[in-house]
Amino acid sequence: QSVLTQPPSASGAPGQRITISCSGSSSNIGGNPVNWYQQLPGMSPKLLIYNSNERPSGIPDRFSASKSGTSASLVISRLQSEDEADYFCETRDNNLNGRLFGTGTKVTVL
Amino acid sequence: QVQLQESGPGLVKPSQTLSLTCTVSGGSISSGPYSWTWVRQPAGKGLEWIGRVYPSGSTNYNPSLKSRISMSLDTSKNQFSLKLSSVTAADTAMYYCARVARQLASAMDVWGQGTTVTVSS
């Protein structure tokens, strides 16, 4: 099934570390690199991680990611108030022959 | 610095065709390891990939929308466009255009600010 499942929400206090999961299948995450996007309130999405674990220039090293099997994870370390946003994973789905976004996770900084 | 800007009518009547244009500045749409894509987001919901157009003009569409979509490039104006036919209220959303970078695992590395489209009579 072509769905990338993320937890609806995640939260943490400033300075803490949180992990967001993205669960897929062999037709998507299992065979393709994963990208992650951050969408601040009222803004366009912004590329955060590409190729499963690489950061574009300008993205702080507090953001890291990994992929294993049919799942991927985004880690935000040293959480800051400006990290409050929605986060989406994204990858290619071979069955769809197209791109697929995760369901999205809203991060709240307590 | 490449920038993208969406344009088009904010209101479309049911059963009509939605037409949007994305103007690219700061770079050519026909050169480099890039293709061009549309993504939409209903209010308060997640992102949905609509389709992608390559510099060659070839396209790749979301199967759920494929029967209603047409995407194309206009290299003379450095623009690409989206047409979505037979719209219903379910097509009401923010529509984003974005650049796809092949060298970044086909990540969408530059986004427009988005344009809101409402389908209503």
Short mmCIF file of N, CA and C in Angstrom, two decimals, chain A:
data_model
loop_
_atom_site.label_atom_id
_atom_site.label_comp_id
_atom_site.label_asym_id
_atom_site.label_seq_id
_atom_site.Cartn_x
_atom_site.Cartn_y
_atom_site.Cartn_z
N GLN A 1 0.85 -1.20 0.00
CA GLN A 1 0.00 0.00 0.00
C GLN A 1 0.89 1.24 0.00
N SER A 2 0.50 2.21 -0.81
CA SER A 2 1.32 3.40 -0.97
C SER A 2 0.94 4.48 0.02
N VAL A 3 1.41 4.30 1.23
CA VAL A 3 1.18 5.30 2.29
C VAL A 3 2.45 5.42 3.11
N LEU A 4 2.79 6.65 3.45
CA LEU A 4 3.89 6.88 4.38
C LEU A 4 3.28 7.40 5.67
N THR A 5 3.41 6.63 6.73
CA THR A 5 2.73 6.96 7.98
C THR A 5 3.66 7.64 8.97
N GLN A 6 3.23 8.79 9.44
CA GLN A 6 3.96 9.53 10.47
C GLN A 6 3.04 9.71 11.67
N PRO A 7 3.60 9.87 12.87
CA PRO A 7 2.76 10.20 14.02
C PRO A 7 2.19 11.60 13.83
N PRO A 8 0.93 11.81 14.20
CA PRO A 8 0.31 13.14 14.00
C PRO A 8 1.02 14.24 14.75
N SER A 9 1.59 13.92 15.89
CA SER A 9 2.20 14.96 16.70
C SER A 9 3.41 14.44 17.46
N ALA A 10 4.26 15.38 17.84
CA ALA A 10 5.41 15.11 18.69
C ALA A 10 5.70 16.38 19.46
N SER A 11 6.24 16.24 20.64
CA SER A 11 6.53 17.42 21.44
C SER A 11 7.73 17.20 22.34
N GLY A 12 8.29 18.30 22.79
CA GLY A 12 9.41 18.25 23.71
C GLY A 12 9.71 19.62 24.26
N ALA A 13 10.43 19.65 25.34
CA ALA A 13 10.83 20.92 25.96
C ALA A 13 12.04 21.47 25.23
N PRO A 14 12.28 22.75 25.34
CA PRO A 14 13.49 23.33 24.73
C PRO A 14 14.74 22.60 25.21
N GLY A 15 15.62 22.31 24.28
CA GLY A 15 16.86 21.62 24.61
C GLY A 15 16.77 20.11 24.50
N GLN A 16 15.55 19.59 24.45
CA GLN A 16 15.40 18.14 24.36
C GLN A 16 15.56 17.66 22.93
N ARG A 17 15.51 16.34 22.79
CA ARG A 17 15.65 15.71 21.49
C ARG A 17 14.36 14.95 21.19
N ILE A 18 13.88 15.09 19.96
CA ILE A 18 12.70 14.33 19.57
C ILE A 18 12.98 13.59 18.27
N THR A 19 12.24 12.51 18.08
CA THR A 19 12.38 11.69 16.88
C THR A 19 11.02 11.54 16.21
N ILE A 20 11.01 11.74 14.90
CA ILE A 20 9.79 11.59 14.10
C ILE A 20 10.00 10.41 13.15
N SER A 21 9.08 9.48 13.16
CA SER A 21 9.21 8.31 12.31
C SER A 21 8.38 8.46 11.04
N CYS A 22 8.78 7.70 10.03
CA CYS A 22 8.08 7.67 8.75
C CYS A 22 8.10 6.21 8.29
N SER A 23 6.94 5.59 8.30
CA SER A 23 6.88 4.16 8.01
C SER A 23 6.25 3.92 6.63
N GLY A 24 6.94 3.14 5.82
CA GLY A 24 6.44 2.86 4.47
C GLY A 24 6.49 1.39 4.13
N SER A 25 6.91 1.11 2.91
CA SER A 25 6.95 -0.27 2.44
C SER A 25 8.12 -0.47 1.47
N SER A 26 8.21 -1.67 0.95
CA SER A 26 9.31 -1.98 0.03
C SER A 26 9.18 -1.23 -1.28
N SER A 27 7.98 -0.77 -1.61
CA SER A 27 7.79 -0.07 -2.88
C SER A 27 8.17 1.40 -2.78
N ASN A 28 8.37 1.89 -1.58
CA ASN A 28 8.76 3.30 -1.44
C ASN A 28 10.04 3.44 -0.62
N ILE A 29 9.95 3.56 0.68
CA ILE A 29 11.15 3.78 1.50
C ILE A 29 12.14 2.63 1.33
N GLY A 30 11.62 1.44 1.21
CA GLY A 30 12.51 0.28 1.14
C GLY A 30 13.47 0.29 -0.04
N GLY A 31 13.14 1.05 -1.07
CA GLY A 31 13.99 1.04 -2.25
C GLY A 31 14.41 2.41 -2.76
N ASN A 32 14.13 3.44 -1.99
CA ASN A 32 14.40 4.80 -2.47
C ASN A 32 14.88 5.70 -1.33
N PRO A 33 15.65 6.73 -1.66
CA PRO A 33 16.06 7.69 -0.62
C PRO A 33 14.86 8.50 -0.14
N VAL A 34 14.98 9.02 1.08
CA VAL A 34 13.90 9.77 1.71
C VAL A 34 14.32 11.22 1.91
N ASN A 35 13.40 12.11 1.67
CA ASN A 35 13.62 13.54 1.90
C ASN A 35 12.68 14.01 3.00
N TRP A 36 13.10 15.04 3.71
CA TRP A 36 12.28 15.59 4.79
C TRP A 36 12.11 17.10 4.57
N TYR A 37 10.91 17.57 4.89
CA TYR A 37 10.59 18.99 4.73
C TYR A 37 10.03 19.54 6.04
N GLN A 38 10.35 20.81 6.28
CA GLN A 38 9.80 21.54 7.41
C GLN A 38 8.84 22.60 6.88
N GLN A 39 7.65 22.67 7.45
CA GLN A 39 6.70 23.71 7.04
C GLN A 39 6.31 24.53 8.26
N LEU A 40 6.88 25.71 8.35
CA LEU A 40 6.52 26.62 9.43
C LEU A 40 5.10 27.14 9.21
N PRO A 41 4.42 27.57 10.26
CA PRO A 41 3.03 28.03 10.11
C PRO A 41 2.89 29.11 9.06
N GLY A 42 1.98 28.88 8.12
CA GLY A 42 1.70 29.86 7.08
C GLY A 42 2.74 29.99 5.99
N MET A 43 3.70 29.08 5.98
CA MET A 43 4.81 29.17 5.02
C MET A 43 4.81 27.98 4.06
N SER A 44 5.61 28.09 3.02
CA SER A 44 5.82 26.97 2.11
C SER A 44 6.74 25.95 2.76
N PRO A 45 6.66 24.71 2.34
CA PRO A 45 7.60 23.71 2.84
C PRO A 45 9.04 24.10 2.47
N LYS A 46 9.96 23.61 3.29
CA LYS A 46 11.38 23.88 3.09
C LYS A 46 12.14 22.58 3.20
N LEU A 47 13.06 22.34 2.26
CA LEU A 47 13.84 21.11 2.29
C LEU A 47 14.76 21.10 3.50
N LEU A 48 14.68 20.02 4.26
CA LEU A 48 15.45 19.89 5.50
C LEU A 48 16.54 18.82 5.38
N ILE A 49 16.18 17.71 4.76
CA ILE A 49 17.09 16.57 4.59
C ILE A 49 16.83 15.97 3.22
N TYR A 50 17.89 15.61 2.50
CA TYR A 50 17.72 14.89 1.24
C TYR A 50 18.58 13.64 1.25
N ASN A 51 18.25 12.71 0.38
CA ASN A 51 19.02 11.48 0.26
C ASN A 51 19.13 10.74 1.60
N SER A 52 18.05 10.78 2.34
CA SER A 52 17.88 10.04 3.61
C SER A 52 18.62 10.63 4.80
N ASN A 53 19.81 11.26 4.56
CA ASN A 53 20.57 11.70 5.73
C ASN A 53 21.47 12.91 5.46
N GLU A 54 21.26 13.59 4.37
CA GLU A 54 22.12 14.74 4.05
C GLU A 54 21.39 16.06 4.22
N ARG A 55 22.11 17.03 4.74
CA ARG A 55 21.53 18.35 4.97
C ARG A 55 21.95 19.32 3.88
N PRO A 56 20.97 20.08 3.33
CA PRO A 56 21.36 21.17 2.42
C PRO A 56 22.14 22.22 3.19
N SER A 57 22.89 23.03 2.48
CA SER A 57 23.63 24.09 3.16
C SER A 57 22.65 25.03 3.87
N GLY A 58 23.04 25.44 5.07
CA GLY A 58 22.21 26.34 5.83
C GLY A 58 21.29 25.65 6.84
N ILE A 59 21.17 24.35 6.74
CA ILE A 59 20.35 23.62 7.71
C ILE A 59 21.22 23.24 8.91
N PRO A 60 20.80 23.61 10.11
CA PRO A 60 21.63 23.34 11.31
C PRO A 60 21.83 21.84 11.53
N ASP A 61 22.96 21.52 12.13
CA ASP A 61 23.26 20.11 12.38
C ASP A 61 22.42 19.54 13.52
N ARG A 62 21.53 20.33 14.10
CA ARG A 62 20.57 19.80 15.07
C ARG A 62 19.58 18.86 14.39
N PHE A 63 19.46 19.00 13.07
CA PHE A 63 18.57 18.15 12.31
C PHE A 63 19.38 17.02 11.68
N SER A 64 18.96 15.80 11.95
CA SER A 64 19.62 14.65 11.35
C SER A 64 18.56 13.60 11.01
N ALA A 65 18.91 12.67 10.16
CA ALA A 65 17.93 11.67 9.73
C ALA A 65 18.64 10.38 9.33
N SER A 66 17.85 9.33 9.30
CA SER A 66 18.38 8.03 8.91
C SER A 66 17.26 7.21 8.28
N LYS A 67 17.68 6.11 7.66
CA LYS A 67 16.73 5.20 7.05
C LYS A 67 17.18 3.77 7.31
N SER A 68 16.21 2.92 7.61
CA SER A 68 16.51 1.50 7.81
C SER A 68 15.34 0.67 7.33
N GLY A 69 15.58 -0.17 6.36
CA GLY A 69 14.51 -1.00 5.84
C GLY A 69 13.42 -0.17 5.21
N THR A 70 12.22 -0.33 5.72
CA THR A 70 11.07 0.40 5.17
C THR A 70 10.64 1.56 6.06
N SER A 71 11.54 2.02 6.92
CA SER A 71 11.25 3.16 7.78
C SER A 71 12.36 4.18 7.74
N ALA A 72 11.98 5.42 8.03
CA ALA A 72 12.95 6.51 8.13
C ALA A 72 12.65 7.32 9.38
N SER A 73 13.65 8.04 9.86
CA SER A 73 13.48 8.84 11.07
C SER A 73 14.16 10.18 10.91
N LEU A 74 13.53 11.19 11.48
CA LEU A 74 14.11 12.53 11.57
C LEU A 74 14.32 12.83 13.05
N VAL A 75 15.50 13.29 13.40
CA VAL A 75 15.81 13.64 14.78
C VAL A 75 16.07 15.13 14.87
N ILE A 76 15.42 15.77 15.81
CA ILE A 76 15.70 17.17 16.11
C ILE A 76 16.33 17.21 17.49
N SER A 77 17.59 17.60 17.55
CA SER A 77 18.31 17.71 18.82
C SER A 77 18.28 19.15 19.30
N ARG A 78 18.47 19.32 20.59
CA ARG A 78 18.53 20.67 21.18
C ARG A 78 17.35 21.51 20.67
N LEU A 79 16.17 21.00 20.91
CA LEU A 79 14.93 21.58 20.40
C LEU A 79 14.82 23.06 20.74
N GLN A 80 14.38 23.84 19.77
CA GLN A 80 14.20 25.28 19.96
C GLN A 80 12.77 25.67 19.59
N SER A 81 12.35 26.82 20.11
CA SER A 81 10.97 27.26 19.86
C SER A 81 10.70 27.44 18.37
N GLU A 82 11.73 27.83 17.63
CA GLU A 82 11.50 28.04 16.19
C GLU A 82 11.37 26.74 15.41
N ASP A 83 11.51 25.62 16.08
CA ASP A 83 11.32 24.33 15.42
C ASP A 83 9.85 23.92 15.39
N GLU A 84 9.01 24.71 16.01
CA GLU A 84 7.57 24.41 15.97
C GLU A 84 7.08 24.52 14.52
N ALA A 85 6.66 23.39 13.97
CA ALA A 85 6.31 23.34 12.56
C ALA A 85 5.72 21.96 12.26
N ASP A 86 5.28 21.82 11.02
CA ASP A 86 4.89 20.50 10.52
C ASP A 86 6.07 19.92 9.74
N TYR A 87 6.27 18.63 9.87
CA TYR A 87 7.37 17.95 9.21
C TYR A 87 6.82 16.81 8.36
N PHE A 88 7.32 16.72 7.12
CA PHE A 88 6.85 15.71 6.18
C PHE A 88 8.03 14.92 5.62
N CYS A 89 7.88 13.62 5.55
CA CYS A 89 8.82 12.80 4.80
C CYS A 89 8.30 12.67 3.37
N GLU A 90 9.18 12.28 2.46
CA GLU A 90 8.79 12.19 1.05
C GLU A 90 9.76 11.28 0.32
N THR A 91 9.24 10.49 -0.59
CA THR A 91 10.09 9.62 -1.37
C THR A 91 9.36 9.21 -2.64
N ARG A 92 10.03 8.45 -3.46
CA ARG A 92 9.42 7.90 -4.66
C ARG A 92 8.69 6.61 -4.29
N ASP A 93 7.55 6.36 -4.94
CA ASP A 93 6.88 5.08 -4.80
C ASP A 93 6.93 4.37 -6.15
N ASN A 94 7.51 3.21 -6.19
CA ASN A 94 7.69 2.50 -7.46
C ASN A 94 6.37 1.99 -8.03
N ASN A 95 5.42 1.67 -7.18
CA ASN A 95 4.11 1.20 -7.67
C ASN A 95 3.33 2.34 -8.31
N LEU A 96 3.43 3.52 -7.71
CA LEU A 96 2.74 4.70 -8.25
C LEU A 96 3.51 5.32 -9.40
N ASN A 97 4.79 4.99 -9.48
CA ASN A 97 5.69 5.65 -10.44
C ASN A 97 5.63 7.16 -10.22
N GLY A 98 5.67 7.57 -8.97
CA GLY A 98 5.60 8.98 -8.64
C GLY A 98 6.05 9.22 -7.21
N ARG A 99 5.84 10.42 -6.76
CA ARG A 99 6.30 10.81 -5.43
C ARG A 99 5.17 10.66 -4.40
N LEU A 100 5.59 10.48 -3.16
CA LEU A 100 4.64 10.24 -2.08
C LEU A 100 5.10 11.01 -0.85
N PHE A 101 4.17 11.74 -0.24
CA PHE A 101 4.47 12.44 1.00
C PHE A 101 3.95 11.66 2.19
N GLY A 102 4.63 11.82 3.31
CA GLY A 102 4.12 11.27 4.55
C GLY A 102 2.92 12.05 5.03
N THR A 103 2.27 11.51 6.04
CA THR A 103 1.03 12.11 6.56
C THR A 103 1.30 13.38 7.36
N GLY A 104 2.53 13.59 7.74
CA GLY A 104 2.89 14.83 8.43
C GLY A 104 2.86 14.70 9.94
N THR A 105 3.79 15.40 10.59
CA THR A 105 3.87 15.43 12.06
C THR A 105 3.98 16.86 12.53
N LYS A 106 3.10 17.23 13.45
CA LYS A 106 3.16 18.58 14.02
C LYS A 106 4.02 18.54 15.27
N VAL A 107 5.07 19.34 15.27
CA VAL A 107 5.97 19.40 16.41
C VAL A 107 5.64 20.62 17.27
N THR A 108 5.47 20.36 18.55
CA THR A 108 5.19 21.42 19.52
C THR A 108 6.34 21.50 20.51
N VAL A 109 6.80 22.72 20.76
CA VAL A 109 7.84 22.92 21.76
C VAL A 109 7.16 23.41 23.03
N LEU A 110 7.27 22.63 24.07
CA LEU A 110 6.52 22.88 25.30
C LEU A 110 7.05 24.08 26.08
#
